[in-house]
Amino acid sequence: MSSISRARGVWLPVAAWAVTRAVILLCVLRVLVLPGPDVTTDVSVIYQNWSEVLKTGTFPLADVTWQYPPAAALAILSPGLLPFLDYAPAFYTLILLTDAAALALFLRAGRRPGHRPAGAWVWIAGVALLGPTAYARYDLMVTAVAAAALFAAARRPRVAGALVAFGALLKVWPVLLLTGAAVRGRRARALWWSAAGTAAGLTLCFVAAAPGALAFLTFQRDRGTEVESLGALVFHIARQYGWDGQVLLHYGSLEFLGPGVPLVSTVALTLSLAAVGWLFLWRLRAGEPGPTTLCDAAFTATLLFTTTSRVISPQYMLWLVGLAAVCVTVRAGRQTLPAVLVLPATGLTQLEFPVWFAHIVASDLPAVVLLAVRNGLLVAASLLACRRLWVATRDGGAGRTAPPDVVRARRPAGGTAAAPPRLTGSAQRTQTPADGSPAPGR
């Protein structure tokens, strides 16, 4: 590759990132104002109030909207690292720096053998499509940690395990990154022990440091069906025919309350449990994971739990964008189509929140159609991801495609065993695992 091509491969995505992020910053700083509710109040009001409580040495026990694991306190308090700025501008600055670090991570990973730069473009586009909500929540920080964990897993399993544990203590869902992790072998043991040890150590530190570190476990229990979720479509449609329920602010989000809501919420939980069952069954029959299984399984599991969630808040799309970008970066990954479907779903999410959110709350028919298309894309992506993960790991991973010369070596024309041909030069490079890790024995 020429120096001009290499420079274009770096500066073009950096330029696209800079332009899109400048627009997002103008939105969160209220220079540009989108229709709909102000997405920045979570930072300027809720996060800032929580930070004042956290500074007193306790978690926000009196606020049922505090539904986050203990390490979230670090994200909420992080604007204190920039004391020369007010809380909200400091928060946006830190999110911008985290976003830049994530882009650098994707660009660097894209240059490894068996990888490609497409993941950086998915990250650039996905965050831009979500709009100002991406910078007005701390989920971008969590997603960057999750992406770093997946990229580190091949060569630094202890680092990856620590990052998974830290991410899970930031917002729970990164524990799903372990879905496709091996359970045997030196690297697998290092990953699991590092994750378990880090999680236990950090949890003990938070519990000892301040009361209420684990209060989020009970605060989440009583969540209902939020107006943007898959189950909410039942009530959006029922409203067209006279359903007499209502939408109220409940546990920090706008939820449906009324006849049938507990049943739909139970169905959503049942679907999430069914997703657990499917993942368990897949893991039993998949055997030892291949070089792309970790990221493919993490993306699939997160898709399943996002789609079946009782909430599907807009910022959840950041989780999917980040994991989709990782899957697309790994050239041998099987999740490209589901990953691509996440992008239009993310763009539609910005339309439903904040732009059309008042119409969503009112169950106006065009808004309901928009929400149905967004949720339909998530359902389609989930089903495709499940199928591709299942097929890619059939027969204990034997379904992974081997290079043609290896296949021929295994099945010579005479029907007898033959030694594989000696590989040299570029042929050796084709045998490098797709995650860029050294071949076994090296």
Short mmCIF file of C-alpha atoms in Angstrom, two decimals:
data_model
loop_
_atom_site.label_atom_id
_atom_site.label_comp_id
_atom_site.label_asym_id
_atom_site.label_seq_id
_atom_site.Cartn_x
_atom_site.Cartn_y
_atom_site.Cartn_z
CA MET A 1 0.00 0.00 0.00
CA SER A 2 1.42 3.41 -0.98
CA SER A 3 1.98 6.18 1.53
CA ILE A 4 -0.79 8.19 -0.17
CA SER A 5 -3.25 5.33 0.26
CA ARG A 6 -2.26 4.88 3.90
CA ALA A 7 -2.69 8.59 4.56
CA ARG A 8 -6.09 8.57 2.87
CA GLY A 9 -7.06 5.56 4.96
CA VAL A 10 -6.43 7.61 8.12
CA TRP A 11 -7.30 11.20 7.27
CA LEU A 12 -10.52 10.53 5.39
CA PRO A 13 -12.26 8.82 8.34
CA VAL A 14 -10.75 11.35 10.75
CA ALA A 15 -12.18 14.19 8.65
CA ALA A 16 -15.61 12.53 8.52
CA TRP A 17 -15.47 11.99 12.28
CA ALA A 18 -14.53 15.63 12.91
CA VAL A 19 -17.37 17.00 10.78
CA THR A 20 -20.05 14.76 12.26
CA ARG A 21 -18.87 15.31 15.82
CA ALA A 22 -18.81 19.07 15.35
CA VAL A 23 -22.50 18.90 14.44
CA ILE A 24 -23.26 16.76 17.49
CA LEU A 25 -21.41 19.19 19.76
CA LEU A 26 -23.35 22.10 18.32
CA CYS A 27 -26.54 20.19 19.16
CA VAL A 28 -25.66 19.32 22.76
CA LEU A 29 -24.41 22.88 23.35
CA ARG A 30 -27.82 24.09 22.06
CA VAL A 31 -26.36 26.07 19.17
CA LEU A 32 -28.36 23.84 16.84
CA VAL A 33 -31.71 22.76 18.28
CA LEU A 34 -33.50 19.66 17.07
CA PRO A 35 -37.28 19.34 17.37
CA GLY A 36 -38.56 17.47 20.38
CA PRO A 37 -37.44 17.29 24.00
CA ASP A 38 -34.06 18.55 25.14
CA VAL A 39 -31.84 15.46 25.28
CA THR A 40 -29.21 17.24 27.36
CA THR A 41 -31.27 17.48 30.57
CA ASP A 42 -30.02 14.05 31.61
CA VAL A 43 -26.55 15.57 31.89
CA SER A 44 -27.29 19.11 33.06
CA VAL A 45 -29.93 18.09 35.62
CA ILE A 46 -29.96 14.37 36.47
CA TYR A 47 -26.24 13.55 36.19
CA GLN A 48 -25.22 16.78 37.85
CA ASN A 49 -27.60 16.19 40.78
CA TRP A 50 -26.31 12.65 41.15
CA SER A 51 -22.75 13.92 41.19
CA GLU A 52 -23.59 16.22 44.11
CA VAL A 53 -25.03 13.27 46.05
CA LEU A 54 -22.06 11.04 45.20
CA LYS A 55 -19.66 13.69 46.48
CA THR A 56 -21.23 13.29 49.92
CA GLY A 57 -20.04 9.68 50.06
CA THR A 58 -23.25 7.82 49.24
CA PHE A 59 -25.08 6.56 46.18
CA PRO A 60 -28.41 8.24 45.25
CA LEU A 61 -30.52 5.88 47.38
CA ALA A 62 -33.49 8.27 47.49
CA ASP A 63 -33.75 8.38 43.69
CA VAL A 64 -35.32 5.31 42.04
CA THR A 65 -34.02 6.51 38.67
CA TRP A 66 -30.52 5.54 39.82
CA GLN A 67 -30.51 2.10 38.18
CA TYR A 68 -26.84 1.65 37.43
CA PRO A 69 -24.08 -0.53 38.87
CA PRO A 70 -21.54 1.13 41.18
CA ALA A 71 -18.80 2.00 38.65
CA ALA A 72 -21.30 4.32 36.95
CA ALA A 73 -20.42 6.73 39.76
CA LEU A 74 -17.02 7.19 38.11
CA ALA A 75 -18.66 8.30 34.86
CA ILE A 76 -21.01 10.65 36.70
CA LEU A 77 -18.15 12.18 38.70
CA SER A 78 -15.72 12.32 35.75
CA PRO A 79 -16.49 15.97 34.78
CA GLY A 80 -14.65 16.88 37.97
CA LEU A 81 -11.46 16.06 36.06
CA LEU A 82 -12.01 19.33 34.19
CA PRO A 83 -12.69 21.82 37.01
CA PHE A 84 -12.24 24.81 34.71
CA LEU A 85 -15.48 23.86 32.88
CA ASP A 86 -19.06 23.68 34.08
CA TYR A 87 -20.46 20.18 34.59
CA ALA A 88 -22.25 19.72 31.24
CA PRO A 89 -19.49 21.11 28.94
CA ALA A 90 -16.93 19.05 30.88
CA PHE A 91 -19.02 15.91 30.38
CA TYR A 92 -19.36 16.51 26.62
CA THR A 93 -15.62 17.14 26.37
CA LEU A 94 -14.85 13.82 28.03
CA ILE A 95 -17.33 12.02 25.76
CA LEU A 96 -15.65 13.64 22.74
CA LEU A 97 -12.22 12.44 23.93
CA THR A 98 -13.60 8.94 24.51
CA ASP A 99 -15.15 8.97 21.04
CA ALA A 100 -11.79 9.98 19.54
CA ALA A 101 -10.03 7.21 21.44
CA ALA A 102 -12.57 4.69 20.14
CA LEU A 103 -12.00 5.86 16.58
CA ALA A 104 -8.24 5.47 17.06
CA LEU A 105 -8.86 1.96 18.39
CA PHE A 106 -10.89 0.97 15.33
CA LEU A 107 -8.39 2.52 12.91
CA ARG A 108 -5.49 0.72 14.58
CA ALA A 109 -7.34 -2.60 14.69
CA GLY A 110 -8.27 -2.19 11.02
CA ARG A 111 -4.58 -2.33 10.05
CA ARG A 112 -3.95 -5.72 11.66
CA PRO A 113 -3.71 -8.86 9.53
CA GLY A 114 -7.16 -10.34 8.97
CA HIS A 115 -8.86 -7.04 9.79
CA ARG A 116 -10.21 -4.14 7.74
CA PRO A 117 -10.97 -0.44 8.31
CA ALA A 118 -14.73 -0.80 7.73
CA GLY A 119 -15.36 -0.92 11.47
CA ALA A 120 -14.15 2.66 11.88
CA TRP A 121 -16.73 3.79 9.33
CA VAL A 122 -19.51 1.91 11.13
CA TRP A 123 -18.50 3.70 14.34
CA ILE A 124 -18.39 7.10 12.65
CA ALA A 125 -21.76 6.62 10.96
CA GLY A 126 -23.51 4.93 13.88
CA VAL A 127 -22.72 7.62 16.44
CA ALA A 128 -23.61 10.34 13.94
CA LEU A 129 -26.95 8.65 13.13
CA LEU A 130 -27.91 8.56 16.79
CA GLY A 131 -27.23 12.29 17.02
CA PRO A 132 -26.92 14.33 20.21
CA THR A 133 -28.22 11.51 22.41
CA ALA A 134 -24.87 9.78 21.84
CA TYR A 135 -23.09 12.58 23.70
CA ALA A 136 -25.82 13.22 26.28
CA ARG A 137 -25.48 9.80 27.98
CA TYR A 138 -22.47 7.99 29.40
CA ASP A 139 -23.11 4.85 27.29
CA LEU A 140 -20.47 5.85 24.76
CA MET A 141 -17.84 5.41 27.48
CA VAL A 142 -19.15 1.92 28.25
CA THR A 143 -19.19 0.95 24.58
CA ALA A 144 -15.58 2.09 24.10
CA VAL A 145 -14.53 -0.12 27.03
CA ALA A 146 -16.42 -3.09 25.52
CA ALA A 147 -14.81 -2.62 22.10
CA ALA A 148 -11.35 -2.40 23.69
CA ALA A 149 -12.04 -5.64 25.59
CA LEU A 150 -12.95 -7.53 22.42
CA PHE A 151 -9.89 -6.32 20.54
CA ALA A 152 -7.62 -7.18 23.48
CA ALA A 153 -8.99 -10.69 23.96
CA ALA A 154 -6.84 -12.36 21.28
CA ARG A 155 -3.47 -11.22 22.63
CA ARG A 156 -4.06 -9.93 26.15
CA PRO A 157 -6.79 -12.04 27.76
CA ARG A 158 -6.09 -10.72 31.27
CA VAL A 159 -6.52 -7.15 30.08
CA ALA A 160 -9.68 -8.14 28.23
CA GLY A 161 -11.10 -9.83 31.32
CA ALA A 162 -10.43 -6.75 33.45
CA LEU A 163 -12.07 -4.50 30.84
CA VAL A 164 -15.15 -6.76 30.65
CA ALA A 165 -15.51 -6.65 34.43
CA PHE A 166 -15.07 -2.89 34.55
CA GLY A 167 -17.59 -2.43 31.72
CA ALA A 168 -20.12 -4.66 33.49
CA LEU A 169 -19.76 -2.55 36.64
CA LEU A 170 -20.37 0.52 34.51
CA LYS A 171 -23.60 -0.72 32.93
CA VAL A 172 -24.06 -4.52 33.28
CA TRP A 173 -24.48 -5.38 29.59
CA PRO A 174 -20.73 -5.86 28.82
CA VAL A 175 -20.92 -9.13 30.77
CA LEU A 176 -22.47 -10.45 27.54
CA LEU A 177 -19.02 -10.19 25.94
CA LEU A 178 -18.18 -13.45 27.70
CA THR A 179 -20.97 -15.32 25.86
CA GLY A 180 -18.61 -16.75 23.25
CA ALA A 181 -15.50 -17.06 25.43
CA ALA A 182 -13.78 -20.42 25.65
CA VAL A 183 -13.92 -22.28 28.96
CA ARG A 184 -10.75 -24.35 28.54
CA GLY A 185 -7.15 -23.48 27.78
CA ARG A 186 -4.59 -21.13 29.26
CA ARG A 187 -5.91 -18.01 27.54
CA ALA A 188 -9.50 -18.84 28.49
CA ARG A 189 -8.56 -19.32 32.13
CA ALA A 190 -6.69 -16.01 32.11
CA LEU A 191 -9.73 -14.23 30.65
CA TRP A 192 -12.25 -15.73 33.09
CA TRP A 193 -10.09 -15.38 36.21
CA SER A 194 -9.22 -11.80 35.32
CA ALA A 195 -12.89 -10.92 34.78
CA ALA A 196 -14.05 -12.62 37.97
CA GLY A 197 -11.23 -11.25 40.10
CA THR A 198 -11.60 -7.70 38.82
CA ALA A 199 -15.38 -7.74 39.26
CA ALA A 200 -15.14 -9.09 42.80
CA GLY A 201 -12.38 -6.69 43.81
CA LEU A 202 -14.05 -3.59 42.40
CA THR A 203 -17.44 -4.53 43.85
CA LEU A 204 -15.96 -4.94 47.31
CA CYS A 205 -14.26 -1.57 46.98
CA PHE A 206 -17.49 0.18 46.01
CA VAL A 207 -19.52 -1.54 48.73
CA ALA A 208 -16.93 -0.56 51.32
CA ALA A 209 -16.62 3.00 49.99
CA ALA A 210 -20.26 4.07 50.04
CA PRO A 211 -23.70 2.73 51.02
CA GLY A 212 -26.12 1.80 48.26
CA ALA A 213 -23.60 0.41 45.77
CA LEU A 214 -25.91 -2.50 44.89
CA ALA A 215 -29.24 -0.67 45.14
CA PHE A 216 -29.61 -0.81 41.35
CA LEU A 217 -30.49 -4.51 41.61
CA THR A 218 -33.85 -3.74 43.21
CA PHE A 219 -34.51 -0.44 41.44
CA GLN A 220 -34.51 -2.26 38.08
CA ARG A 221 -37.00 -4.88 39.24
CA ASP A 222 -40.11 -2.73 38.96
CA ARG A 223 -39.54 -1.33 35.48
CA GLY A 224 -42.55 -1.51 33.15
CA THR A 225 -43.04 -1.34 29.37
CA GLU A 226 -41.42 1.80 27.99
CA VAL A 227 -43.06 3.51 25.00
CA GLU A 228 -40.17 2.74 22.61
CA SER A 229 -39.90 -0.98 23.29
CA LEU A 230 -41.02 -3.86 21.13
CA GLY A 231 -43.83 -4.73 23.55
CA ALA A 232 -45.05 -1.12 23.52
CA LEU A 233 -46.25 -1.61 19.94
CA VAL A 234 -49.13 -3.67 21.38
CA PHE A 235 -50.41 -0.64 23.27
CA HIS A 236 -49.65 1.87 20.52
CA ILE A 237 -51.92 -0.20 18.27
CA ALA A 238 -54.48 -0.84 21.04
CA ARG A 239 -54.74 2.92 21.56
CA GLN A 240 -56.04 3.25 18.01
CA TYR A 241 -59.01 1.12 19.12
CA GLY A 242 -59.80 2.78 22.43
CA TRP A 243 -57.45 1.17 24.96
CA ASP A 244 -57.85 3.21 28.14
CA GLY A 245 -54.34 3.01 29.56
CA GLN A 246 -51.99 5.96 29.78
CA VAL A 247 -48.36 7.01 29.44
CA LEU A 248 -46.69 8.28 32.61
CA LEU A 249 -43.18 9.05 33.83
CA HIS A 250 -42.31 5.91 35.78
CA TYR A 251 -38.87 4.92 37.07
CA GLY A 252 -37.19 7.58 34.99
CA SER A 253 -38.83 6.86 31.62
CA LEU A 254 -42.20 7.20 29.94
CA GLU A 255 -44.00 3.90 30.30
CA PHE A 256 -47.43 2.48 29.52
CA LEU A 257 -49.57 1.90 32.58
CA GLY A 258 -52.95 0.22 32.43
CA PRO A 259 -54.76 -3.02 31.51
CA GLY A 260 -52.51 -5.67 29.99
CA VAL A 261 -49.20 -3.92 30.74
CA PRO A 262 -48.04 -6.45 33.38
CA LEU A 263 -48.75 -9.28 30.92
CA VAL A 264 -46.74 -7.68 28.11
CA SER A 265 -43.89 -6.92 30.51
CA THR A 266 -43.91 -10.56 31.59
CA VAL A 267 -43.81 -11.68 27.96
CA ALA A 268 -40.80 -9.42 27.37
CA LEU A 269 -38.99 -10.97 30.34
CA THR A 270 -39.92 -14.41 29.04
CA LEU A 271 -38.42 -13.58 25.65
CA SER A 272 -35.22 -12.44 27.37
CA LEU A 273 -35.12 -15.75 29.28
CA ALA A 274 -35.71 -17.58 26.00
CA ALA A 275 -32.73 -15.71 24.58
CA VAL A 276 -30.66 -16.97 27.52
CA GLY A 277 -31.85 -20.49 26.79
CA TRP A 278 -30.98 -20.24 23.10
CA LEU A 279 -27.52 -18.88 23.88
CA PHE A 280 -26.97 -21.70 26.38
CA LEU A 281 -28.03 -24.30 23.81
CA TRP A 282 -25.80 -22.71 21.17
CA ARG A 283 -22.86 -22.71 23.55
CA LEU A 284 -23.33 -26.39 24.42
CA ARG A 285 -23.23 -27.51 20.80
CA ALA A 286 -20.70 -25.01 19.49
CA GLY A 287 -17.70 -26.55 21.22
CA GLU A 288 -14.49 -24.57 21.29
CA PRO A 289 -14.90 -21.07 19.81
CA GLY A 290 -13.15 -19.94 16.68
CA PRO A 291 -11.17 -16.72 16.19
CA THR A 292 -14.28 -14.62 15.46
CA THR A 293 -16.73 -16.30 17.84
CA LEU A 294 -16.12 -13.94 20.75
CA CYS A 295 -17.19 -10.78 18.92
CA ASP A 296 -19.92 -12.50 16.89
CA ALA A 297 -21.48 -14.02 20.00
CA ALA A 298 -21.19 -10.78 21.99
CA PHE A 299 -22.97 -8.87 19.22
CA THR A 300 -25.69 -11.52 18.92
CA ALA A 301 -26.31 -11.71 22.66
CA THR A 302 -26.49 -7.92 23.01
CA LEU A 303 -28.87 -7.72 20.05
CA LEU A 304 -31.15 -10.31 21.63
CA PHE A 305 -31.30 -8.59 24.99
CA THR A 306 -31.74 -5.14 23.48
CA THR A 307 -34.57 -6.26 21.21
CA THR A 308 -36.44 -8.12 23.97
CA SER A 309 -35.87 -5.39 26.55
CA ARG A 310 -38.83 -3.70 28.21
CA VAL A 311 -37.13 -0.36 27.53
CA ILE A 312 -34.94 0.03 24.37
CA SER A 313 -33.80 3.51 25.33
CA PRO A 314 -32.17 5.37 22.41
CA GLN A 315 -28.69 5.11 23.94
CA TYR A 316 -28.92 1.30 23.80
CA MET A 317 -28.22 1.63 20.09
CA LEU A 318 -24.69 2.75 20.95
CA TRP A 319 -24.01 -0.70 22.38
CA LEU A 320 -25.02 -2.30 19.10
CA VAL A 321 -23.10 0.22 16.99
CA GLY A 322 -19.89 -0.43 18.90
CA LEU A 323 -20.16 -4.22 18.75
CA ALA A 324 -21.26 -4.10 15.10
CA ALA A 325 -18.15 -2.04 14.34
CA VAL A 326 -15.96 -4.69 16.00
CA CYS A 327 -17.63 -7.49 14.02
CA VAL A 328 -17.18 -5.62 10.74
CA THR A 329 -13.53 -4.91 11.55
CA VAL A 330 -12.75 -8.64 11.78
CA ARG A 331 -12.65 -9.74 8.16
CA ALA A 332 -13.68 -13.36 8.78
CA GLY A 333 -16.67 -12.39 10.94
CA ARG A 334 -20.12 -13.60 9.92
CA GLN A 335 -22.24 -10.72 11.25
CA THR A 336 -21.80 -8.11 8.51
CA LEU A 337 -25.45 -8.03 7.38
CA PRO A 338 -26.94 -7.83 10.90
CA ALA A 339 -24.32 -5.18 11.71
CA VAL A 340 -25.36 -3.14 8.68
CA LEU A 341 -29.04 -3.38 9.70
CA VAL A 342 -28.14 -1.71 12.98
CA LEU A 343 -27.24 1.51 11.14
CA PRO A 344 -30.68 2.35 9.66
CA ALA A 345 -32.24 1.28 12.96
CA THR A 346 -29.98 3.81 14.68
CA GLY A 347 -30.95 6.55 12.24
CA LEU A 348 -34.64 5.84 12.81
CA THR A 349 -33.98 5.98 16.54
CA GLN A 350 -32.90 9.62 16.25
CA LEU A 351 -36.13 10.33 14.36
CA GLU A 352 -38.28 8.75 17.07
CA PHE A 353 -36.23 10.39 19.83
CA PRO A 354 -36.02 13.29 20.06
CA VAL A 355 -37.54 14.48 16.78
CA TRP A 356 -40.90 12.65 16.87
CA PHE A 357 -41.00 11.70 20.52
CA ALA A 358 -44.15 13.71 21.26
CA HIS A 359 -45.89 11.77 18.47
CA ILE A 360 -44.58 8.47 19.88
CA VAL A 361 -45.99 9.33 23.30
CA ALA A 362 -49.33 10.25 21.71
CA SER A 363 -49.32 7.02 19.60
CA ASP A 364 -49.85 8.98 16.39
CA LEU A 365 -50.06 6.49 13.53
CA PRO A 366 -47.07 7.74 11.43
CA ALA A 367 -44.88 7.65 14.56
CA VAL A 368 -46.10 4.16 15.39
CA VAL A 369 -45.16 3.01 11.87
CA LEU A 370 -41.70 4.56 12.31
CA LEU A 371 -41.25 2.76 15.62
CA ALA A 372 -42.48 -0.51 14.13
CA VAL A 373 -39.91 -0.26 11.31
CA ARG A 374 -37.11 0.47 13.79
CA ASN A 375 -38.06 -2.41 16.04
CA GLY A 376 -38.62 -4.63 13.00
CA LEU A 377 -35.04 -3.97 11.89
CA LEU A 378 -33.82 -5.00 15.34
CA VAL A 379 -35.87 -8.20 15.20
CA ALA A 380 -34.56 -9.01 11.71
CA ALA A 381 -30.98 -8.30 12.77
CA SER A 382 -31.40 -10.51 15.86
CA LEU A 383 -32.74 -13.46 13.88
CA LEU A 384 -30.06 -13.14 11.21
CA ALA A 385 -27.34 -12.86 13.84
CA CYS A 386 -28.59 -15.99 15.60
CA ARG A 387 -28.70 -17.98 12.39
CA ARG A 388 -25.25 -16.87 11.29
CA LEU A 389 -23.72 -17.60 14.68
CA TRP A 390 -25.33 -21.05 14.72
CA VAL A 391 -24.16 -21.92 11.21
CA ALA A 392 -20.65 -20.53 11.72
CA THR A 393 -20.07 -22.75 14.75
CA ARG A 394 -21.88 -25.92 13.71
CA ASP A 395 -20.15 -29.20 14.52
CA GLY A 396 -18.21 -27.58 17.31
CA GLY A 397 -16.79 -24.91 15.09
CA ALA A 398 -15.99 -27.23 12.18
CA GLY A 399 -18.24 -25.13 9.99
CA ARG A 400 -15.67 -22.37 9.85
CA THR A 401 -14.32 -22.00 6.38
CA ALA A 402 -10.80 -23.29 5.87
CA PRO A 403 -8.51 -21.94 3.14
CA PRO A 404 -8.88 -23.88 -0.15
CA ASP A 405 -5.33 -25.31 -0.09
CA VAL A 406 -5.93 -26.73 3.40
CA VAL A 407 -9.19 -28.35 2.28
CA ARG A 408 -7.42 -29.95 -0.67
CA ALA A 409 -4.65 -31.18 1.58
CA ARG A 410 -7.19 -32.86 3.83
CA ARG A 411 -8.94 -34.57 0.92
CA PRO A 412 -6.45 -35.45 -1.80
CA ALA A 413 -7.73 -36.89 -5.06
CA GLY A 414 -6.40 -40.37 -4.30
CA GLY A 415 -8.37 -40.58 -1.06
CA THR A 416 -5.23 -41.03 1.09
CA ALA A 417 -3.82 -38.68 3.62
CA ALA A 418 -1.32 -36.19 2.31
CA ALA A 419 0.88 -33.70 4.04
CA PRO A 420 -0.20 -30.09 3.63
CA PRO A 421 1.88 -28.10 1.17
CA ARG A 422 4.70 -25.97 2.51
CA LEU A 423 3.53 -22.37 2.77
CA THR A 424 5.82 -19.50 2.07
CA GLY A 425 5.57 -15.77 1.58
CA SER A 426 2.05 -14.48 1.05
CA ALA A 427 0.62 -17.98 1.46
CA GLN A 428 1.85 -18.00 5.05
CA ARG A 429 0.10 -14.76 5.73
CA THR A 430 -3.24 -16.22 4.65
CA GLN A 431 -2.98 -18.69 7.53
CA THR A 432 -2.88 -15.98 10.18
CA PRO A 433 -5.97 -16.21 12.42
CA ALA A 434 -8.65 -13.66 11.61
CA ASP A 435 -8.27 -11.91 14.95
CA GLY A 436 -4.65 -11.14 14.20
CA SER A 437 -3.27 -13.30 17.03
CA PRO A 438 -0.16 -15.43 16.47
CA ALA A 439 -0.75 -18.92 15.10
CA PRO A 440 -0.74 -21.71 17.72
CA GLY A 441 2.75 -22.69 18.81
CA ARG A 442 4.38 -19.39 17.85
#
